[in-house]
C-alpha positions in Angstrom: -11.5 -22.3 -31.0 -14.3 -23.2 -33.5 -14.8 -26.2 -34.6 -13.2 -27.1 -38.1 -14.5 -28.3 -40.9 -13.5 -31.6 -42.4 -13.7 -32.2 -46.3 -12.4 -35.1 -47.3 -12.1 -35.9 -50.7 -12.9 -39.2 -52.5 -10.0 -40.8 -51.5 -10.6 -40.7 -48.1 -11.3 -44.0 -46.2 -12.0 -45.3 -42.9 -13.2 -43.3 -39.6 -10.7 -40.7 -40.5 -12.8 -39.6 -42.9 -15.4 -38.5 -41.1 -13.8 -38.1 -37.6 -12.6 -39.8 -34.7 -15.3 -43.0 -34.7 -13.9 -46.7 -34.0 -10.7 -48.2 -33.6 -11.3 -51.5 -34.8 -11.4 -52.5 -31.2 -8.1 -50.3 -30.4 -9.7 -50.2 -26.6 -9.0 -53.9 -26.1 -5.4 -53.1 -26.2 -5.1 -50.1 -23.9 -4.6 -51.4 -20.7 -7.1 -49.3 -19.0 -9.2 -50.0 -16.4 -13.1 -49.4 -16.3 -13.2 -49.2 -12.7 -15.2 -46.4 -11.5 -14.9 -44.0 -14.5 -10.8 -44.3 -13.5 -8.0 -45.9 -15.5 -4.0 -45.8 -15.6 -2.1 -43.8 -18.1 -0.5 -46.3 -19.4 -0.6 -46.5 -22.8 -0.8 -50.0 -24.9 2.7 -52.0 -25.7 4.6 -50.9 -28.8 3.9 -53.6 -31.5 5.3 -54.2 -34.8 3.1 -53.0 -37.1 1.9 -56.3 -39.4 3.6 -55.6 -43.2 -0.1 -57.5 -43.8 -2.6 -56.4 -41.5 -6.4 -56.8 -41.7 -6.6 -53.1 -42.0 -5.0 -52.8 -44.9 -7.6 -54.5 -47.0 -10.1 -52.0 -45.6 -8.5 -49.5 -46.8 -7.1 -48.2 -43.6 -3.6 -46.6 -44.1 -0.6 -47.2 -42.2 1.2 -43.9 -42.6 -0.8 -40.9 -42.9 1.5 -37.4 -44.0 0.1 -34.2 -43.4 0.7 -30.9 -45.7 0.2 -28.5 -44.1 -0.4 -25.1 -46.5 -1.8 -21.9 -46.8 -1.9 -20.1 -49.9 -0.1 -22.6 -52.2 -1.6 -22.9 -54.9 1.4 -22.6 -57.3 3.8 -25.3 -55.8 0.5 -27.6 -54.2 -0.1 -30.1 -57.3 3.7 -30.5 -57.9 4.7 -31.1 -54.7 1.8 -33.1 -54.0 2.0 -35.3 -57.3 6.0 -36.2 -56.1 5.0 -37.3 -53.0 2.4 -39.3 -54.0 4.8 -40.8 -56.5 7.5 -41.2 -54.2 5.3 -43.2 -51.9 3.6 -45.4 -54.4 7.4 -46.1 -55.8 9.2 -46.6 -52.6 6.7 -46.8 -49.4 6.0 -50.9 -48.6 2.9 -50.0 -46.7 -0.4 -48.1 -47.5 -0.3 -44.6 -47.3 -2.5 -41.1 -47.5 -1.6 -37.7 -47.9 -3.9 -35.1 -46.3 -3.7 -31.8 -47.6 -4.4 -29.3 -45.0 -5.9 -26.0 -46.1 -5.1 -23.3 -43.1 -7.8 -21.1 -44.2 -6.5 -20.2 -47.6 -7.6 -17.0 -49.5 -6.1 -18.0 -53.3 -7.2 -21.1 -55.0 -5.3 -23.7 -52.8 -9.0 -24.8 -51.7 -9.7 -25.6 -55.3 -6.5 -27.2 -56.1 -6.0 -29.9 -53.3 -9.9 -31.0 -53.8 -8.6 -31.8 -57.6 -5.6 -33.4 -56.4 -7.9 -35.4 -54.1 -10.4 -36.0 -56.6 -7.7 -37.2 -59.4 -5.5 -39.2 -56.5 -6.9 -42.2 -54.7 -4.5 -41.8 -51.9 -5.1 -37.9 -51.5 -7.8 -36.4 -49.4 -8.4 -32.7 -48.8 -9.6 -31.2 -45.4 -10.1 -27.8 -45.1 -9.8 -25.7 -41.6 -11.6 -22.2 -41.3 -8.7 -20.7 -38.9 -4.9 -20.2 -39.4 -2.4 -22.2 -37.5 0.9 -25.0 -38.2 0.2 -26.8 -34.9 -4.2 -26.3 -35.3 -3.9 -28.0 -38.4 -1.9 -31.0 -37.5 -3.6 -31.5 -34.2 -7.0 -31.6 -36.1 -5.7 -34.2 -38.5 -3.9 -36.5 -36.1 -6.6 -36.7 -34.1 -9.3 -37.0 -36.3 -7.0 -40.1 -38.6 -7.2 -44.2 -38.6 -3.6 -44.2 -39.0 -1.0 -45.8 -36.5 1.9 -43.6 -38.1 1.1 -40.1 -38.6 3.3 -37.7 -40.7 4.0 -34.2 -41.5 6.4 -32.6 -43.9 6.1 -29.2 -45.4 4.8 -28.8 -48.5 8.0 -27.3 -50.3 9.6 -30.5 -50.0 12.8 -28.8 -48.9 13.7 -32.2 -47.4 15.3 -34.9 -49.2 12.3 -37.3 -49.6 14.4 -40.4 -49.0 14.8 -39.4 -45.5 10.8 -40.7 -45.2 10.9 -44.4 -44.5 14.4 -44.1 -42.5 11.8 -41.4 -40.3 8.8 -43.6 -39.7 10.9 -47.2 -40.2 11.0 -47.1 -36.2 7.7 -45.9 -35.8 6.3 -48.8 -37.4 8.8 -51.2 -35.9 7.7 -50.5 -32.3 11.3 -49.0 -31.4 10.8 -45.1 -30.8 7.3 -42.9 -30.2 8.4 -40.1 -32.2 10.6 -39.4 -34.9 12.4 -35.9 -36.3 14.4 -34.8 -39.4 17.6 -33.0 -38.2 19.2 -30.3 -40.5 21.6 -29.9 -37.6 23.2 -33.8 -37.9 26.8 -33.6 -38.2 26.0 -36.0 -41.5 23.0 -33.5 -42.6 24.0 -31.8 -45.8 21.7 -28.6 -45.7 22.1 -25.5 -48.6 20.4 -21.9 -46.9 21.6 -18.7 -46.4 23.4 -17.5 -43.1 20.3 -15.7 -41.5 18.6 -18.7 -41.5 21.4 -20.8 -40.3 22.1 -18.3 -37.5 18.3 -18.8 -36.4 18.0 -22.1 -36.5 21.2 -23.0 -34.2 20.9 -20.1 -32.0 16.9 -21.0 -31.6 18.2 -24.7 -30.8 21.0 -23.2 -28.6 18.1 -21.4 -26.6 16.1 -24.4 -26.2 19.1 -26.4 -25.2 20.0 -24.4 -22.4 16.7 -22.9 -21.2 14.7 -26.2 -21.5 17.3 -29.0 -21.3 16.4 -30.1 -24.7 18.0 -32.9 -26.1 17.1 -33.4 -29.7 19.0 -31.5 -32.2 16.7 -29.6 -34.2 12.9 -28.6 -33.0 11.8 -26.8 -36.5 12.5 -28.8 -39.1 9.1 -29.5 -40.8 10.0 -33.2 -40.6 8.3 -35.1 -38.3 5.9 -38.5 -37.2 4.3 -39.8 -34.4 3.0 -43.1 -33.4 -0.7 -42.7 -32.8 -1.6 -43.9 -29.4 1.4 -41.4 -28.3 -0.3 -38.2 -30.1 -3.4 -39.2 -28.5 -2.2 -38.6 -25.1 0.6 -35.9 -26.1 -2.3 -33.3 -28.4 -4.1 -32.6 -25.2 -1.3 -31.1 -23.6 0.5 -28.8 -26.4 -1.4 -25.6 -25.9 0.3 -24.0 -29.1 -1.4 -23.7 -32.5 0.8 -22.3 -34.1 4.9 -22.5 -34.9 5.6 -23.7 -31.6 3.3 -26.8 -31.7 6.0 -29.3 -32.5 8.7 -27.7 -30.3 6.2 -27.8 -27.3 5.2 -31.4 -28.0 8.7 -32.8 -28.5 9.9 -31.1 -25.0 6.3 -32.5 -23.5 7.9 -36.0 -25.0 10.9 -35.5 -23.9 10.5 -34.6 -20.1 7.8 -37.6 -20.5 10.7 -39.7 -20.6 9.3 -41.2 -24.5 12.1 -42.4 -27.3 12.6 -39.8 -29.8 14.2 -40.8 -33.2 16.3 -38.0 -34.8 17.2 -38.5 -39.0 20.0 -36.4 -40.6 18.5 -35.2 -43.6 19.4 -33.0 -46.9 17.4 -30.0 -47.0 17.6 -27.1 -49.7 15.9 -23.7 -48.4 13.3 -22.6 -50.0 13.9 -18.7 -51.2 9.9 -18.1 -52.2 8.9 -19.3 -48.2 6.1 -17.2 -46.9 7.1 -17.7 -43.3 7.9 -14.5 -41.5 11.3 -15.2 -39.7 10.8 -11.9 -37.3 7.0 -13.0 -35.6 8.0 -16.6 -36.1 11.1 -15.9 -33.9 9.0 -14.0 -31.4 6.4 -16.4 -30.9 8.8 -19.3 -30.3 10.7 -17.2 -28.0 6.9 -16.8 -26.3 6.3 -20.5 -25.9 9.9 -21.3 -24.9 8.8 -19.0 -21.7 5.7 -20.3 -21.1 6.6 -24.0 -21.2 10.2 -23.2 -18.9 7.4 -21.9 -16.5 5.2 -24.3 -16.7 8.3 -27.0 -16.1 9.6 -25.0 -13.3 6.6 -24.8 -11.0 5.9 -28.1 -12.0 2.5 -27.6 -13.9 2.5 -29.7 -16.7 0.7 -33.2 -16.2 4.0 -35.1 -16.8 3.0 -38.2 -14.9 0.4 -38.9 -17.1 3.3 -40.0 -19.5 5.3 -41.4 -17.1 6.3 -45.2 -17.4 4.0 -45.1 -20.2 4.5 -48.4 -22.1 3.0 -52.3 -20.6 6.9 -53.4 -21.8 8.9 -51.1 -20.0 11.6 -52.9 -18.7 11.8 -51.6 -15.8 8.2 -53.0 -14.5 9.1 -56.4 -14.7 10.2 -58.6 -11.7 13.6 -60.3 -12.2 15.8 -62.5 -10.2 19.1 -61.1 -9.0 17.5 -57.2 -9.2 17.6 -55.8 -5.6 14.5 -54.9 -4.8 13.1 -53.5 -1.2 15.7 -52.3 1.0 18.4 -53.7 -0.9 17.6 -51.7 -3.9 17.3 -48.0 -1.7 20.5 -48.4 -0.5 22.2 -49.2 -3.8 20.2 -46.2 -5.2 21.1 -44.3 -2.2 24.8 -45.0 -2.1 24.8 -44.2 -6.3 23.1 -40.8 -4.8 25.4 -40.1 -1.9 29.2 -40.8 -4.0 27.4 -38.0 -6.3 26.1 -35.4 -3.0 29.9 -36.1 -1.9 31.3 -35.1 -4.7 29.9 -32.5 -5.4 29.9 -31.2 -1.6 33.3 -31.3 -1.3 33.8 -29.3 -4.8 31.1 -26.5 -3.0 33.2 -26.6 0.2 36.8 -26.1 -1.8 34.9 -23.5 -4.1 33.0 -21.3 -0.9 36.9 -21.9 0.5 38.7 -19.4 -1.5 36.3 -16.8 -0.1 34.8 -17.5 3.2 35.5 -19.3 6.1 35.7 -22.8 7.4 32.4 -22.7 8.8 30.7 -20.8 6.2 31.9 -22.7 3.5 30.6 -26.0 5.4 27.3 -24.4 5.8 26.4 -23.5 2.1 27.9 -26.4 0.6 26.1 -28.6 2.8 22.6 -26.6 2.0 23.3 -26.6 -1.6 24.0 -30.7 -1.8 21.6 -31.1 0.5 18.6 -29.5 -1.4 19.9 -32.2 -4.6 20.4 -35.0 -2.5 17.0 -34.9 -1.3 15.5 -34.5 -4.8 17.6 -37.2 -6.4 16.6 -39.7 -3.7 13.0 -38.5 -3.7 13.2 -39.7 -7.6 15.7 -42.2 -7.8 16.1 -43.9 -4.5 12.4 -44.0 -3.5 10.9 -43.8 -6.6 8.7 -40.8 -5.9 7.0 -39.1 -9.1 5.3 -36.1 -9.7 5.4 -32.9 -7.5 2.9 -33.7 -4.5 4.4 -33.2 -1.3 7.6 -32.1 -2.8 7.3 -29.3 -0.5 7.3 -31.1 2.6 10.1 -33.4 1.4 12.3 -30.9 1.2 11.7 -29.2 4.5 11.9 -32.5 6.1 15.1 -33.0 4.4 16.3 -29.5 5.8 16.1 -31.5 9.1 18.1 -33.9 8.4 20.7 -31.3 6.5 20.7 -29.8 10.5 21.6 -32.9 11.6 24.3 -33.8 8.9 25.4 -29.6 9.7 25.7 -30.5 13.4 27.6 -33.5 12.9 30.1 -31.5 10.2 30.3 -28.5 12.4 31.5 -30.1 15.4 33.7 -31.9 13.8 35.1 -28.8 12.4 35.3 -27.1 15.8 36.8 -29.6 17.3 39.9 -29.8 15.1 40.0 -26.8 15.0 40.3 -26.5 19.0 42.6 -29.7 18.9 45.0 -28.1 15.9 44.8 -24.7 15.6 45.5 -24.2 11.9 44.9 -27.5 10.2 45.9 -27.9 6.4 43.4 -28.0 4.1 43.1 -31.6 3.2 43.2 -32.6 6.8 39.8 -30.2 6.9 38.7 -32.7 4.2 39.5 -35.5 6.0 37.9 -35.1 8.5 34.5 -33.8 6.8 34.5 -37.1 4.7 34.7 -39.3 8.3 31.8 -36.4 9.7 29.7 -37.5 6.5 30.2 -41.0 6.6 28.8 -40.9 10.2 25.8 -38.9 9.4 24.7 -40.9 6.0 24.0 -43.6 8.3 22.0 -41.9 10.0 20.2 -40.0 7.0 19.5 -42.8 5.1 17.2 -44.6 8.4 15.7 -41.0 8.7 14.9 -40.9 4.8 13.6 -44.2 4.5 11.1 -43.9 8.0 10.1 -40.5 7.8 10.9 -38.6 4.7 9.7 -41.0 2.1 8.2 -44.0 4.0 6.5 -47.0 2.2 2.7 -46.4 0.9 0.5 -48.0 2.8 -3.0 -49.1 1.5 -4.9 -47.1 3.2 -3.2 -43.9 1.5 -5.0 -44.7 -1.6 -8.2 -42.6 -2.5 -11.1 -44.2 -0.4 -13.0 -46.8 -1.9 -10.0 -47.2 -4.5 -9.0 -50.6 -5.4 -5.6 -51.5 -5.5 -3.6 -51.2 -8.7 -2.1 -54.0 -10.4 1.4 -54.6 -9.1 3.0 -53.6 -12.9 1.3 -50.5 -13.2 2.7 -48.4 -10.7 1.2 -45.1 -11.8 -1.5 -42.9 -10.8 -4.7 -42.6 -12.0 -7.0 -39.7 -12.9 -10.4 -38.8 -14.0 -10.9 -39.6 -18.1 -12.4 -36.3 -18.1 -8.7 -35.4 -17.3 -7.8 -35.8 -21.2 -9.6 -32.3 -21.4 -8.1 -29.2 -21.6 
């Protein structure tokens, strides 16, 4: 990609301005280690942003909303003079709008550098190539702002939904935030097509991606800044897709997205092209389900991101050690049973005894060992997951040799026993072999780091960080 071209108009402030620069000493606060070129991913504690910060009399904004347009230059200085008056009106903190020109061939260029030569709080920045997700990953990353915006620049969406979007951005509570048209409270006017799209695209990301926020297109959206930092490198698209790829990369990262019914009218003079728009999007959902299935996506730099997670801290009365694997183990293994014995009564109807036995036991085997891998021993990321699962294979032969012979032997002892007396004595068979697989999971499968595992010459991580660490020339694509 070439590099873009920043022009920022008068009212343009701060490093922003002119590109990336300082961060009023934003390094202090970012938990990162200078040893050796290597640091943790942990980004720096959510905070309350001041209502009176420093900043402010420096003219360093706490919100910053990006407008995105490209050949607007009939509804740019309307739409821009409301939001700008909505803001001034309503918004308790200091603000800029950043008009940004996706290579426009009309007089939008002309416009939005009157618009941020007439408004203090306007600046104009002008990129040389096409591209939704381009423009707002070259304005997020290049702004002073702790809360960054985007909206599109028909105003379709009820401006009153703003502060309620970037309230718990600013309060510390969430990392991202998103207007829904697809709330059960939203109150949205647009034709059918467009309603069919929108849920059935939502319905696809649902079930193909496991997403869990409600509605990935709306252009409605903010970010805390320390999270884009670490989140832009990631999202490949430049395009349409860019904010459905970084809210999934969000997502999977285990960060707190805030959803926000909102009124929305559709806007009938739209120069998006439904048909390519569709297509792409339906091009990124497969390349991100791939990229999540083979496990290629550098999810663990996001992983436990925040100093004040919760779960790092050391309390009293929390099992830790031993006595915290086997409460996650036996939480693990009332679920494998569960659903084992479901397989077993399922594989029942069609197969045999033994058969039925053997693919249940493969199938619940194959979770169990993932959800302890995750949840009991508290292994992240995909290395070794391999192994793990071949080693867990081995203890599924054991657990299968146990089951087995317990099934052959009432069978030899009964004949033709009932059905729930074949359950019976599968639940005793289990309970003897989950003994026996948690010692083997615990020693062998996923036994306690030692020191001496760690990259030589590395020192030891502080005993609340807990994540891995990687090359700062990692941030790279």
């Amino acid at each position: 990609m070439t590099t873009d071209s920043l022009r920022s108009g008068p009212g343009a402030t701060g490093p922003g301005a002119t590109g990336r620069g300082s961060r009023d000493g934003r390094g202090s606060r970012d938990n990162r280690s200078s040893r050796d070129g290597r640091h943790s991913a942990r980004l720096p504690v959510r905070e309350h942003l001041p209502a009176r910060a420093p900043a402010t009399a420096a003219g360093v904004p706490v919100l910053d909303v990006v407008l995105p347009v490209y050949n607007e230059e009939k509804d740019l200085r309307p739409c821009v003079v409301r939001l700008n008056g909505h803001l001034a009106r309503t918004f308790p903190y200091p603000f800029r709008i950043t008009v940004a020109d996706n290579a426009s061939t009309d007089s939008t260029p002309a416009v939005a550098a009157a618009l941020a030569a007439e408004l203090p709080g306007v600046r104009y920045v002008r990129l040389e190539e096409k591209g939704r997700g381009r423009a707002l990953r070259t304005v997020w990353s290049a702004s002073d702002a702790p809360v960054l915006a985007y909206m599109d620049v028909d105003l379709s969406t009820d401006l009153n939904a703003l502060l309620p979007l970037v309230a718990p951005l600013i309060s510390g509570h969430s990392d991202l935030a998103i207007g829904s048209r697809l709330a059960r409270s939203s109150r949205v006017v647009r034709g059918p097509k467009r309603e069919f799209i929108s849920r059935a695209y939502n319905l696809i990301l649902r079930s193909s991606l496991a997403a869990g926020f409600s509605d990935a297109q709306c252009g409605f959206k903010a970010i805390r800044r320390e999270v884009a930092e670490r989140l832009l490198p990631m999202v490949e698209d430049s395009g349409w897709f860019f904010d459905t790829e970084l809210l999934v990369l969000a997502e999977r990262a285990g960060l707190r997205i805030h959803e926000v019914p909102v009124d929305w009218i559709d806007d009938p003079d739209s120069t998006v092209h439904i048909v390519r728009t569709a297509t792409e999007d339906l091009k990124g959902v497969w390349r991100v389900g791939r990229a999540l299935a083979v496990g290629a996506l550098p999810l663990d730099r996001l992983a436990r991101p925040f100093g004040d997670d919760p779960r790092d801290r050391a309390l009293t009365g929390v099992p830790r050690g031993l006595a915290r694997q086997l409460v996650g183990f036996c939480f693990v293994g009332v679920l494998s049973t569960l659903f084992y014995l479901a397989l077993y009564s399922l594989f029942r109807l069609g197969v045999g005894p033994q058969i039925a036995n053997g693919g249940a036991l493969l199938v619940s085997a194959v979770a169990n060992t993932a959800a302890n891998r995750r949840l009991t021993f508290g292994v992240r990321g995909r290395g070794g997951a391999v192994r793990h699962q071949a080693q867990g294979l081995v203890v599924f032969a054991i657990g299968l040799a146990l089951t087995s012979g317990s099934l052959a032997a009432l069978g030899a002892a009964s004949g033709a026993p009932s059905h729930g007396t074949e359950l019976a004595v599968l639940i005793t068979a289990n309970l003897a072999a989950t003994v026996l697989r948690f010692l083997l999971l615990r020693a062998w499968v996923f036994p306690e780091r030692r020191t001496t595992e760690r990259d030589e010459g590395e020192a030891p991580l502080p005993a609340t960080a807990g994540l891995p660490v990687r090359n700062e020339s990692e941030d790279v694509r």
